[in-house]
C-alpha cells in the first residue's frame, strides 16, 4: 500500500519561463509557497498544465530538481516522466527518484497509437527500472491514447502503481475503474469542471491546473464537498465554472500562463508555438478573473 496521501487538491503546476523562453526555475518558490499555504497536498511538474511536450530531457531534469528544492519537503513532488520512448521515460524516472521526487506521473506520449501489450510493457519497464511509485495518467484529449477502465484496472494491479489520474470527460469512468481494480491504487480526477461529481463517485482527490490560479478556492471547494456541504459547494463551483470552462475551450496552458500574468504572478509565457492569449480572449479572461476576485 502506498504511503502517499492522494486525498485533497494536488497542484498541476505550469512550467516557468523567462522573457527569452528559457526555463526559469527561481519562479517556483513563490508559486509553490502560495499553493502550499492554501492547502494543496502535492505538486506535480510536467503534467499537461506544465506543457510536458515543450521541453527537452535536460530541461525536464533541471525543472524536477528545482521543484523538489522549492517544495522543500513541505509536500510531495510528483514528476511527469512520460516520453516518446520507454528508455527516456526510465531515465527521467530514475533522475526524479535521485533528486527526491515522491512518484512519477506517466502519460503515454506517442505519435503512433499504442496497443495494450505495448502500454503494459512500457509501464512495467518504467516501474521496474525507474525505482519510483508510478501514477498512470490517462488523458485521451491530449495524447490520443485512451486507456479504458478495464485496462486501467489491470495496470493498477502492477507492482509499483499507486494511483491513476483519469482525465477523460466521462466521470463514470472513475467509478468504473474503482469497481474493477482490486488493490489500493487510488483514482483521481484531472478535470477541474468535474470535481464535484468525481468526488461523489469515489475519486481520491483532484489533480488541478486551476490551482495555479485559484488554489484557495480549489481547496475550499474540495473541503466543502468532503464535508457534504453541497449547497455551499455548488454555489462556489458555479463561481469557478467560467474559468474552468474557458481553460477547456481555449487551452489550459494558454489560459493559466495568461491568468498568472494578469494577476501579477507571472510564470512567463508558454513556449512557442503556444502563445499567451491575445486581444478579445485576454480581455475576457481578465473579466473572469475580476469576477472571481483574483484581480483588482
PDB file of C-alpha atoms in Angstrom:
ATOM      1  CA  UNK A   1       0.000   0.000   0.000  1.00  0.00           C
ATOM      2  CA  UNK A   2       1.299   3.466  -0.887  1.00  0.00           C
ATOM      3  CA  UNK A   3       2.108   5.854   1.943  1.00  0.00           C
ATOM      4  CA  UNK A   4       1.290   8.828  -0.302  1.00  0.00           C
ATOM      5  CA  UNK A   5      -1.914  10.645   0.622  1.00  0.00           C
ATOM      6  CA  UNK A   6      -3.853  11.203  -2.594  1.00  0.00           C
ATOM      7  CA  UNK A   7      -6.810  12.942  -0.991  1.00  0.00           C
ATOM      8  CA  UNK A   8      -7.455  16.640  -1.461  1.00  0.00           C
ATOM      9  CA  UNK A   9      -6.172  19.062  -4.093  1.00  0.00           C
ATOM     10  CA  UNK A  10      -2.906  18.436  -5.935  1.00  0.00           C
ATOM     11  CA  UNK A  11      -1.335  21.276  -7.916  1.00  0.00           C
ATOM     12  CA  UNK A  12      -0.565  20.573 -11.572  1.00  0.00           C
ATOM     13  CA  UNK A  13       1.991  23.341 -11.968  1.00  0.00           C
ATOM     14  CA  UNK A  14       2.781  25.398 -15.024  1.00  0.00           C
ATOM     15  CA  UNK A  15       6.449  25.446 -16.053  1.00  0.00           C
ATOM     16  CA  UNK A  16       8.090  28.852 -15.516  1.00  0.00           C
ATOM     17  CA  UNK A  17       9.946  30.604 -18.322  1.00  0.00           C
ATOM     18  CA  UNK A  18      11.781  33.905 -18.708  1.00  0.00           C
ATOM     19  CA  UNK A  19      11.363  36.606 -21.313  1.00  0.00           C
ATOM     20  CA  UNK A  20      13.554  34.673 -23.762  1.00  0.00           C
ATOM     21  CA  UNK A  21      11.597  31.447 -23.344  1.00  0.00           C
ATOM     22  CA  UNK A  22      14.219  29.698 -21.236  1.00  0.00           C
ATOM     23  CA  UNK A  23      13.178  27.779 -18.141  1.00  0.00           C
ATOM     24  CA  UNK A  24      13.129  29.980 -15.022  1.00  0.00           C
ATOM     25  CA  UNK A  25      13.257  27.650 -12.010  1.00  0.00           C
ATOM     26  CA  UNK A  26      13.573  30.502  -9.492  1.00  0.00           C
ATOM     27  CA  UNK A  27       9.916  31.384 -10.109  1.00  0.00           C
ATOM     28  CA  UNK A  28       8.801  28.129  -8.498  1.00  0.00           C
ATOM     29  CA  UNK A  29       9.338  29.208  -4.892  1.00  0.00           C
ATOM     30  CA  UNK A  30       6.696  31.970  -4.607  1.00  0.00           C
ATOM     31  CA  UNK A  31       4.308  29.989  -6.785  1.00  0.00           C
ATOM     32  CA  UNK A  32       4.595  26.906  -4.589  1.00  0.00           C
ATOM     33  CA  UNK A  33       4.509  28.956  -1.386  1.00  0.00           C
ATOM     34  CA  UNK A  34       1.063  30.285  -2.224  1.00  0.00           C
ATOM     35  CA  UNK A  35      -0.325  26.892  -3.224  1.00  0.00           C
ATOM     36  CA  UNK A  36       1.075  25.126  -0.170  1.00  0.00           C
ATOM     37  CA  UNK A  37      -0.234  27.857   2.129  1.00  0.00           C
ATOM     38  CA  UNK A  38      -3.642  27.360   0.545  1.00  0.00           C
ATOM     39  CA  UNK A  39      -3.546  23.659   1.414  1.00  0.00           C
ATOM     40  CA  UNK A  40      -2.603  21.709  -1.701  1.00  0.00           C
ATOM     41  CA  UNK A  41      -1.408  18.187  -0.860  1.00  0.00           C
ATOM     42  CA  UNK A  42       1.269  17.789  -3.532  1.00  0.00           C
ATOM     43  CA  UNK A  43       2.876  19.464  -6.533  1.00  0.00           C
ATOM     44  CA  UNK A  44       3.318  17.930  -9.977  1.00  0.00           C
ATOM     45  CA  UNK A  45       5.627  19.271 -12.651  1.00  0.00           C
ATOM     46  CA  UNK A  46       5.266  18.222 -16.275  1.00  0.00           C
ATOM     47  CA  UNK A  47       1.663  17.274 -16.302  1.00  0.00           C
ATOM     48  CA  UNK A  48      -0.385  18.741 -19.137  1.00  0.00           C
ATOM     49  CA  UNK A  49      -0.537  22.146 -17.390  1.00  0.00           C
ATOM     50  CA  UNK A  50       3.259  22.087 -17.388  1.00  0.00           C
ATOM     51  CA  UNK A  51       3.383  21.693 -21.175  1.00  0.00           C
ATOM     52  CA  UNK A  52       5.340  18.459 -20.894  1.00  0.00           C
ATOM     53  CA  UNK A  53       5.986  18.261 -24.637  1.00  0.00           C
ATOM     54  CA  UNK A  54       7.607  21.696 -24.835  1.00  0.00           C
ATOM     55  CA  UNK A  55      10.836  20.869 -23.003  1.00  0.00           C
ATOM     56  CA  UNK A  56      13.787  18.612 -23.690  1.00  0.00           C
ATOM     57  CA  UNK A  57      15.230  15.976 -21.376  1.00  0.00           C
ATOM     58  CA  UNK A  58      17.903  18.217 -19.889  1.00  0.00           C
ATOM     59  CA  UNK A  59      15.393  20.967 -19.139  1.00  0.00           C
ATOM     60  CA  UNK A  60      12.990  18.495 -17.605  1.00  0.00           C
ATOM     61  CA  UNK A  61      15.673  17.242 -15.251  1.00  0.00           C
ATOM     62  CA  UNK A  62      16.550  20.787 -14.172  1.00  0.00           C
ATOM     63  CA  UNK A  63      12.896  21.558 -13.527  1.00  0.00           C
ATOM     64  CA  UNK A  64      12.469  18.377 -11.476  1.00  0.00           C
ATOM     65  CA  UNK A  65      15.442  19.342  -9.318  1.00  0.00           C
ATOM     66  CA  UNK A  66      14.165  22.888  -8.862  1.00  0.00           C
ATOM     67  CA  UNK A  67      10.644  21.755  -7.982  1.00  0.00           C
ATOM     68  CA  UNK A  68      11.834  19.398  -5.245  1.00  0.00           C
ATOM     69  CA  UNK A  69      14.084  22.132  -3.884  1.00  0.00           C
ATOM     70  CA  UNK A  70      11.332  24.775  -3.928  1.00  0.00           C
ATOM     71  CA  UNK A  71       8.822  22.469  -2.233  1.00  0.00           C
ATOM     72  CA  UNK A  72      11.376  21.908   0.497  1.00  0.00           C
ATOM     73  CA  UNK A  73       9.785  18.736   1.820  1.00  0.00           C
ATOM     74  CA  UNK A  74       6.557  20.522   2.740  1.00  0.00           C
ATOM     75  CA  UNK A  75       4.510  18.436   0.287  1.00  0.00           C
ATOM     76  CA  UNK A  76       5.411  15.548  -2.016  1.00  0.00           C
ATOM     77  CA  UNK A  77       6.557  16.386  -5.542  1.00  0.00           C
ATOM     78  CA  UNK A  78       5.468  14.221  -8.453  1.00  0.00           C
ATOM     79  CA  UNK A  79       7.374  14.468 -11.724  1.00  0.00           C
ATOM     80  CA  UNK A  80       5.832  13.803 -15.105  1.00  0.00           C
ATOM     81  CA  UNK A  81       8.219  11.394 -16.804  1.00  0.00           C
ATOM     82  CA  UNK A  82       6.196  10.355 -19.831  1.00  0.00           C
ATOM     83  CA  UNK A  83       8.271  10.337 -23.019  1.00  0.00           C
ATOM     84  CA  UNK A  84       8.227   9.167 -26.609  1.00  0.00           C
ATOM     85  CA  UNK A  85      10.437   6.198 -25.794  1.00  0.00           C
ATOM     86  CA  UNK A  86      10.443   3.863 -22.830  1.00  0.00           C
ATOM     87  CA  UNK A  87      14.188   4.415 -22.409  1.00  0.00           C
ATOM     88  CA  UNK A  88      13.807   8.175 -21.971  1.00  0.00           C
ATOM     89  CA  UNK A  89      10.890   7.718 -19.564  1.00  0.00           C
ATOM     90  CA  UNK A  90      13.063   5.392 -17.477  1.00  0.00           C
ATOM     91  CA  UNK A  91      15.942   7.896 -17.440  1.00  0.00           C
ATOM     92  CA  UNK A  92      13.627  10.685 -16.326  1.00  0.00           C
ATOM     93  CA  UNK A  93      12.087   8.478 -13.649  1.00  0.00           C
ATOM     94  CA  UNK A  94      15.458   7.412 -12.287  1.00  0.00           C
ATOM     95  CA  UNK A  95      16.517  11.053 -12.167  1.00  0.00           C
ATOM     96  CA  UNK A  96      13.290  12.051 -10.408  1.00  0.00           C
ATOM     97  CA  UNK A  97      13.961   9.414  -7.765  1.00  0.00           C
ATOM     98  CA  UNK A  98      17.551  10.567  -7.323  1.00  0.00           C
ATOM     99  CA  UNK A  99      16.527  14.193  -6.704  1.00  0.00           C
ATOM    100  CA  UNK A 100      13.818  13.332  -4.190  1.00  0.00           C
ATOM    101  CA  UNK A 101      10.521  13.103  -6.044  1.00  0.00           C
ATOM    102  CA  UNK A 102       7.822  11.017  -4.365  1.00  0.00           C
ATOM    103  CA  UNK A 103       6.347   9.479  -7.526  1.00  0.00           C
ATOM    104  CA  UNK A 104       6.464   9.529 -11.314  1.00  0.00           C
ATOM    105  CA  UNK A 105       3.376  10.552 -13.265  1.00  0.00           C
ATOM    106  CA  UNK A 106       3.487   8.719 -16.581  1.00  0.00           C
ATOM    107  CA  UNK A 107       1.325   9.646 -19.546  1.00  0.00           C
ATOM    108  CA  UNK A 108       1.760   7.776 -22.841  1.00  0.00           C
ATOM    109  CA  UNK A 109       3.390  10.182 -25.306  1.00  0.00           C
ATOM    110  CA  UNK A 110       3.447   8.720 -28.776  1.00  0.00           C
ATOM    111  CA  UNK A 111       2.971   9.550 -32.419  1.00  0.00           C
ATOM    112  CA  UNK A 112       1.762   6.008 -33.002  1.00  0.00           C
ATOM    113  CA  UNK A 113      -1.338   4.521 -31.347  1.00  0.00           C
ATOM    114  CA  UNK A 114      -0.130   2.012 -28.775  1.00  0.00           C
ATOM    115  CA  UNK A 115      -1.648  -1.399 -28.169  1.00  0.00           C
ATOM    116  CA  UNK A 116      -2.462  -2.663 -24.704  1.00  0.00           C
ATOM    117  CA  UNK A 117       0.517  -5.092 -24.726  1.00  0.00           C
ATOM    118  CA  UNK A 118       2.807  -2.197 -25.672  1.00  0.00           C
ATOM    119  CA  UNK A 119       1.411   0.004 -22.918  1.00  0.00           C
ATOM    120  CA  UNK A 120       1.696  -2.814 -20.396  1.00  0.00           C
ATOM    121  CA  UNK A 121       5.344  -3.371 -21.251  1.00  0.00           C
ATOM    122  CA  UNK A 122       6.008   0.376 -21.199  1.00  0.00           C
ATOM    123  CA  UNK A 123       4.574   0.848 -17.717  1.00  0.00           C
ATOM    124  CA  UNK A 124       6.112  -2.340 -16.356  1.00  0.00           C
ATOM    125  CA  UNK A 125       9.583  -1.317 -17.518  1.00  0.00           C
ATOM    126  CA  UNK A 126       9.277   2.181 -16.060  1.00  0.00           C
ATOM    127  CA  UNK A 127       8.050   0.785 -12.757  1.00  0.00           C
ATOM    128  CA  UNK A 128      10.740  -1.887 -12.522  1.00  0.00           C
ATOM    129  CA  UNK A 129      13.676   0.215 -13.672  1.00  0.00           C
ATOM    130  CA  UNK A 130      12.697   3.680 -12.505  1.00  0.00           C
ATOM    131  CA  UNK A 131      12.598   2.911  -8.814  1.00  0.00           C
ATOM    132  CA  UNK A 132       9.680   5.246  -8.035  1.00  0.00           C
ATOM    133  CA  UNK A 133       5.978   4.702  -7.363  1.00  0.00           C
ATOM    134  CA  UNK A 134       4.079   5.232 -10.614  1.00  0.00           C
ATOM    135  CA  UNK A 135       0.904   7.226 -11.218  1.00  0.00           C
ATOM    136  CA  UNK A 136      -0.722   6.221 -14.503  1.00  0.00           C
ATOM    137  CA  UNK A 137      -2.112   9.203 -16.375  1.00  0.00           C
ATOM    138  CA  UNK A 138      -4.931   8.773 -18.880  1.00  0.00           C
ATOM    139  CA  UNK A 139      -5.522  11.919 -20.934  1.00  0.00           C
ATOM    140  CA  UNK A 140      -7.001  10.925 -24.294  1.00  0.00           C
ATOM    141  CA  UNK A 141      -7.757  14.525 -25.318  1.00  0.00           C
ATOM    142  CA  UNK A 142      -4.090  15.477 -25.449  1.00  0.00           C
ATOM    143  CA  UNK A 143      -2.370  12.143 -26.138  1.00  0.00           C
ATOM    144  CA  UNK A 144      -4.761  10.372 -28.493  1.00  0.00           C
ATOM    145  CA  UNK A 145      -4.326   7.262 -26.336  1.00  0.00           C
ATOM    146  CA  UNK A 146      -7.393   6.243 -24.363  1.00  0.00           C
ATOM    147  CA  UNK A 147      -6.983   3.589 -21.702  1.00  0.00           C
ATOM    148  CA  UNK A 148     -10.413   2.205 -20.808  1.00  0.00           C
ATOM    149  CA  UNK A 149     -11.393   1.304 -17.213  1.00  0.00           C
ATOM    150  CA  UNK A 150     -10.844  -2.472 -17.563  1.00  0.00           C
ATOM    151  CA  UNK A 151      -7.313  -1.903 -18.842  1.00  0.00           C
ATOM    152  CA  UNK A 152      -6.557   0.784 -16.242  1.00  0.00           C
ATOM    153  CA  UNK A 153      -7.762  -1.578 -13.546  1.00  0.00           C
ATOM    154  CA  UNK A 154      -5.387  -4.233 -14.867  1.00  0.00           C
ATOM    155  CA  UNK A 155      -2.476  -1.780 -14.893  1.00  0.00           C
ATOM    156  CA  UNK A 156      -3.338  -0.674 -11.359  1.00  0.00           C
ATOM    157  CA  UNK A 157      -2.520  -4.174 -10.118  1.00  0.00           C
ATOM    158  CA  UNK A 158       1.016  -3.908 -11.469  1.00  0.00           C
ATOM    159  CA  UNK A 159       3.639  -3.694  -8.683  1.00  0.00           C
ATOM    160  CA  UNK A 160       4.688  -0.114  -8.138  1.00  0.00           C
ATOM    161  CA  UNK A 161       1.496   1.511  -9.433  1.00  0.00           C
ATOM    162  CA  UNK A 162      -0.002   3.664  -6.671  1.00  0.00           C
ATOM    163  CA  UNK A 163      -2.650   5.782  -8.400  1.00  0.00           C
ATOM    164  CA  UNK A 164      -4.450   6.606 -11.627  1.00  0.00           C
ATOM    165  CA  UNK A 165      -5.144  10.095 -12.915  1.00  0.00           C
ATOM    166  CA  UNK A 166      -8.238   9.953 -15.114  1.00  0.00           C
ATOM    167  CA  UNK A 167      -8.732  12.983 -17.350  1.00  0.00           C
ATOM    168  CA  UNK A 168     -11.381  11.625 -19.667  1.00  0.00           C
ATOM    169  CA  UNK A 169     -14.614  13.629 -19.865  1.00  0.00           C
ATOM    170  CA  UNK A 170     -16.883  10.849 -18.575  1.00  0.00           C
ATOM    171  CA  UNK A 171     -16.865  10.865 -14.779  1.00  0.00           C
ATOM    172  CA  UNK A 172     -18.460   7.424 -14.668  1.00  0.00           C
ATOM    173  CA  UNK A 173     -15.097   6.019 -15.773  1.00  0.00           C
ATOM    174  CA  UNK A 174     -13.713   6.867 -12.350  1.00  0.00           C
ATOM    175  CA  UNK A 175     -16.301   4.781 -10.539  1.00  0.00           C
ATOM    176  CA  UNK A 176     -15.940   2.001 -13.106  1.00  0.00           C
ATOM    177  CA  UNK A 177     -12.171   1.858 -12.689  1.00  0.00           C
ATOM    178  CA  UNK A 178     -12.555   1.804  -8.910  1.00  0.00           C
ATOM    179  CA  UNK A 179     -15.092  -1.012  -9.164  1.00  0.00           C
ATOM    180  CA  UNK A 180     -12.783  -3.094 -11.335  1.00  0.00           C
ATOM    181  CA  UNK A 181      -9.459  -2.615  -9.591  1.00  0.00           C
ATOM    182  CA  UNK A 182      -8.692  -4.846  -6.658  1.00  0.00           C
ATOM    183  CA  UNK A 183      -5.866  -3.084  -4.867  1.00  0.00           C
ATOM    184  CA  UNK A 184      -5.329   0.161  -3.019  1.00  0.00           C
ATOM    185  CA  UNK A 185      -4.458   2.321  -6.034  1.00  0.00           C
ATOM    186  CA  UNK A 186      -6.492   5.490  -5.832  1.00  0.00           C
ATOM    187  CA  UNK A 187      -8.188   7.148  -8.787  1.00  0.00           C
ATOM    188  CA  UNK A 188      -8.009  10.923  -9.080  1.00  0.00           C
ATOM    189  CA  UNK A 189      -9.719  13.267 -11.486  1.00  0.00           C
ATOM    190  CA  UNK A 190      -7.695  15.565 -13.699  1.00  0.00           C
ATOM    191  CA  UNK A 191     -10.576  17.703 -14.946  1.00  0.00           C
ATOM    192  CA  UNK A 192     -11.464  20.800 -12.950  1.00  0.00           C
ATOM    193  CA  UNK A 193     -15.050  21.044 -14.274  1.00  0.00           C
ATOM    194  CA  UNK A 194     -15.972  17.576 -12.961  1.00  0.00           C
ATOM    195  CA  UNK A 195     -14.546  17.822  -9.456  1.00  0.00           C
ATOM    196  CA  UNK A 196     -17.819  17.670  -7.525  1.00  0.00           C
ATOM    197  CA  UNK A 197     -19.156  14.690  -9.443  1.00  0.00           C
ATOM    198  CA  UNK A 198     -15.760  12.952  -9.373  1.00  0.00           C
ATOM    199  CA  UNK A 199     -15.511  13.150  -5.594  1.00  0.00           C
ATOM    200  CA  UNK A 200     -19.090  11.978  -5.237  1.00  0.00           C
ATOM    201  CA  UNK A 201     -18.375   8.810  -7.231  1.00  0.00           C
ATOM    202  CA  UNK A 202     -15.273   7.953  -5.238  1.00  0.00           C
ATOM    203  CA  UNK A 203     -12.277   9.839  -6.623  1.00  0.00           C
ATOM    204  CA  UNK A 204      -9.497  10.051  -4.041  1.00  0.00           C
ATOM    205  CA  UNK A 205      -8.589  13.592  -4.978  1.00  0.00           C
ATOM    206  CA  UNK A 206      -8.097  16.193  -7.636  1.00  0.00           C
ATOM    207  CA  UNK A 207      -5.081  16.999  -9.817  1.00  0.00           C
ATOM    208  CA  UNK A 208      -5.871  20.627 -10.616  1.00  0.00           C
ATOM    209  CA  UNK A 209      -4.488  23.006 -13.198  1.00  0.00           C
ATOM    210  CA  UNK A 210      -6.836  25.651 -11.841  1.00  0.00           C
ATOM    211  CA  UNK A 211      -4.960  25.554  -8.533  1.00  0.00           C
ATOM    212  CA  UNK A 212      -2.186  27.535 -10.250  1.00  0.00           C
ATOM    213  CA  UNK A 213      -4.550  30.491 -10.325  1.00  0.00           C
ATOM    214  CA  UNK A 214      -7.038  29.900  -7.509  1.00  0.00           C
ATOM    215  CA  UNK A 215      -5.586  27.401  -5.017  1.00  0.00           C
ATOM    216  CA  UNK A 216      -7.575  28.801  -2.110  1.00  0.00           C
ATOM    217  CA  UNK A 217     -10.885  28.360  -3.931  1.00  0.00           C
ATOM    218  CA  UNK A 218      -9.961  24.858  -5.099  1.00  0.00           C
ATOM    219  CA  UNK A 219      -9.108  23.735  -1.572  1.00  0.00           C
ATOM    220  CA  UNK A 220     -12.253  25.345  -0.200  1.00  0.00           C
ATOM    221  CA  UNK A 221     -14.393  23.546  -2.777  1.00  0.00           C
ATOM    222  CA  UNK A 222     -12.757  20.198  -2.031  1.00  0.00           C
ATOM    223  CA  UNK A 223     -13.339  20.645   1.687  1.00  0.00           C
ATOM    224  CA  UNK A 224     -16.993  21.595   1.203  1.00  0.00           C
ATOM    225  CA  UNK A 225     -17.677  18.502  -0.896  1.00  0.00           C
ATOM    226  CA  UNK A 226     -15.948  16.220   1.602  1.00  0.00           C
ATOM    227  CA  UNK A 227     -17.968  17.782   4.415  1.00  0.00           C
ATOM    228  CA  UNK A 228     -21.134  17.119   2.383  1.00  0.00           C
ATOM    229  CA  UNK A 229     -21.988  20.812   2.376  1.00  0.00           C
ATOM    230  CA  UNK A 230     -23.374  20.536  -1.110  1.00  0.00           C
ATOM    231  CA  UNK A 231     -25.370  23.795  -1.446  1.00  0.00           C
ATOM    232  CA  UNK A 232     -22.263  25.800  -0.499  1.00  0.00           C
ATOM    233  CA  UNK A 233     -20.084  23.608  -2.729  1.00  0.00           C
ATOM    234  CA  UNK A 234     -22.393  24.056  -5.714  1.00  0.00           C
ATOM    235  CA  UNK A 235     -22.523  27.808  -5.156  1.00  0.00           C
ATOM    236  CA  UNK A 236     -18.726  28.086  -5.083  1.00  0.00           C
ATOM    237  CA  UNK A 237     -18.378  25.765  -8.061  1.00  0.00           C
ATOM    238  CA  UNK A 238     -20.709  27.950 -10.136  1.00  0.00           C
ATOM    239  CA  UNK A 239     -18.421  30.924  -9.474  1.00  0.00           C
ATOM    240  CA  UNK A 240     -15.429  28.904 -10.702  1.00  0.00           C
ATOM    241  CA  UNK A 241     -17.102  27.468 -13.820  1.00  0.00           C
ATOM    242  CA  UNK A 242     -16.366  30.431 -16.135  1.00  0.00           C
ATOM    243  CA  UNK A 243     -12.627  29.984 -15.581  1.00  0.00           C
ATOM    244  CA  UNK A 244     -12.569  26.188 -15.788  1.00  0.00           C
ATOM    245  CA  UNK A 245     -14.717  26.188 -18.921  1.00  0.00           C
ATOM    246  CA  UNK A 246     -12.615  28.920 -20.517  1.00  0.00           C
ATOM    247  CA  UNK A 247      -9.474  26.878 -19.866  1.00  0.00           C
ATOM    248  CA  UNK A 248     -11.001  23.837 -21.565  1.00  0.00           C
ATOM    249  CA  UNK A 249     -12.161  25.908 -24.549  1.00  0.00           C
ATOM    250  CA  UNK A 250      -9.018  27.982 -25.081  1.00  0.00           C
ATOM    251  CA  UNK A 251      -6.399  25.543 -23.787  1.00  0.00           C
ATOM    252  CA  UNK A 252      -5.211  25.202 -20.222  1.00  0.00           C
ATOM    253  CA  UNK A 253      -1.572  26.156 -20.815  1.00  0.00           C
ATOM    254  CA  UNK A 254      -2.517  29.381 -22.617  1.00  0.00           C
ATOM    255  CA  UNK A 255      -5.139  30.361 -20.063  1.00  0.00           C
ATOM    256  CA  UNK A 256      -3.072  29.582 -16.959  1.00  0.00           C
ATOM    257  CA  UNK A 257       0.021  31.471 -18.110  1.00  0.00           C
ATOM    258  CA  UNK A 258      -2.057  34.464 -19.182  1.00  0.00           C
ATOM    259  CA  UNK A 259      -4.091  34.446 -15.968  1.00  0.00           C
ATOM    260  CA  UNK A 260      -0.993  34.439 -13.784  1.00  0.00           C
ATOM    261  CA  UNK A 261       0.410  37.353 -15.764  1.00  0.00           C
ATOM    262  CA  UNK A 262      -2.819  39.318 -15.359  1.00  0.00           C
ATOM    263  CA  UNK A 263      -2.758  38.603 -11.625  1.00  0.00           C
ATOM    264  CA  UNK A 264       0.772  39.974 -11.250  1.00  0.00           C
ATOM    265  CA  UNK A 265       2.154  36.487 -10.548  1.00  0.00           C
ATOM    266  CA  UNK A 266       3.722  35.835 -13.942  1.00  0.00           C
ATOM    267  CA  UNK A 267       5.354  32.473 -14.599  1.00  0.00           C
ATOM    268  CA  UNK A 268       6.359  33.608 -18.075  1.00  0.00           C
ATOM    269  CA  UNK A 269       4.755  32.749 -21.386  1.00  0.00           C
ATOM    270  CA  UNK A 270       4.109  29.313 -22.883  1.00  0.00           C
ATOM    271  CA  UNK A 271       6.876  28.129 -25.147  1.00  0.00           C
ATOM    272  CA  UNK A 272       6.330  28.610 -28.886  1.00  0.00           C
ATOM    273  CA  UNK A 273       4.443  27.583 -30.854  1.00  0.00           C
ATOM    274  CA  UNK A 274       1.991  28.021 -27.967  1.00  0.00           C
ATOM    275  CA  UNK A 275       1.132  31.651 -27.226  1.00  0.00           C
ATOM    276  CA  UNK A 276      -0.439  33.543 -24.378  1.00  0.00           C
ATOM    277  CA  UNK A 277      -3.973  34.750 -25.045  1.00  0.00           C
ATOM    278  CA  UNK A 278      -4.364  37.893 -27.110  1.00  0.00           C
ATOM    279  CA  UNK A 279      -6.945  40.648 -27.721  1.00  0.00           C
ATOM    280  CA  UNK A 280     -10.554  39.596 -27.050  1.00  0.00           C
ATOM    281  CA  UNK A 281      -9.618  36.346 -25.308  1.00  0.00           C
ATOM    282  CA  UNK A 282      -7.247  38.165 -22.998  1.00  0.00           C
ATOM    283  CA  UNK A 283      -9.911  40.732 -22.152  1.00  0.00           C
ATOM    284  CA  UNK A 284     -12.473  38.024 -21.492  1.00  0.00           C
ATOM    285  CA  UNK A 285     -10.081  36.223 -19.168  1.00  0.00           C
ATOM    286  CA  UNK A 286      -9.481  39.478 -17.308  1.00  0.00           C
ATOM    287  CA  UNK A 287     -13.232  39.810 -16.739  1.00  0.00           C
ATOM    288  CA  UNK A 288     -13.430  36.252 -15.443  1.00  0.00           C
ATOM    289  CA  UNK A 289     -10.572  36.791 -13.005  1.00  0.00           C
ATOM    290  CA  UNK A 290     -12.107  40.034 -11.766  1.00  0.00           C
ATOM    291  CA  UNK A 291     -15.408  38.235 -11.196  1.00  0.00           C
ATOM    292  CA  UNK A 292     -13.588  35.714  -9.009  1.00  0.00           C
ATOM    293  CA  UNK A 293     -11.925  38.474  -7.026  1.00  0.00           C
ATOM    294  CA  UNK A 294      -8.484  37.433  -8.264  1.00  0.00           C
ATOM    295  CA  UNK A 295      -7.588  40.821  -9.777  1.00  0.00           C
ATOM    296  CA  UNK A 296      -8.352  44.387  -8.775  1.00  0.00           C
TER     297      UNK A 296
END
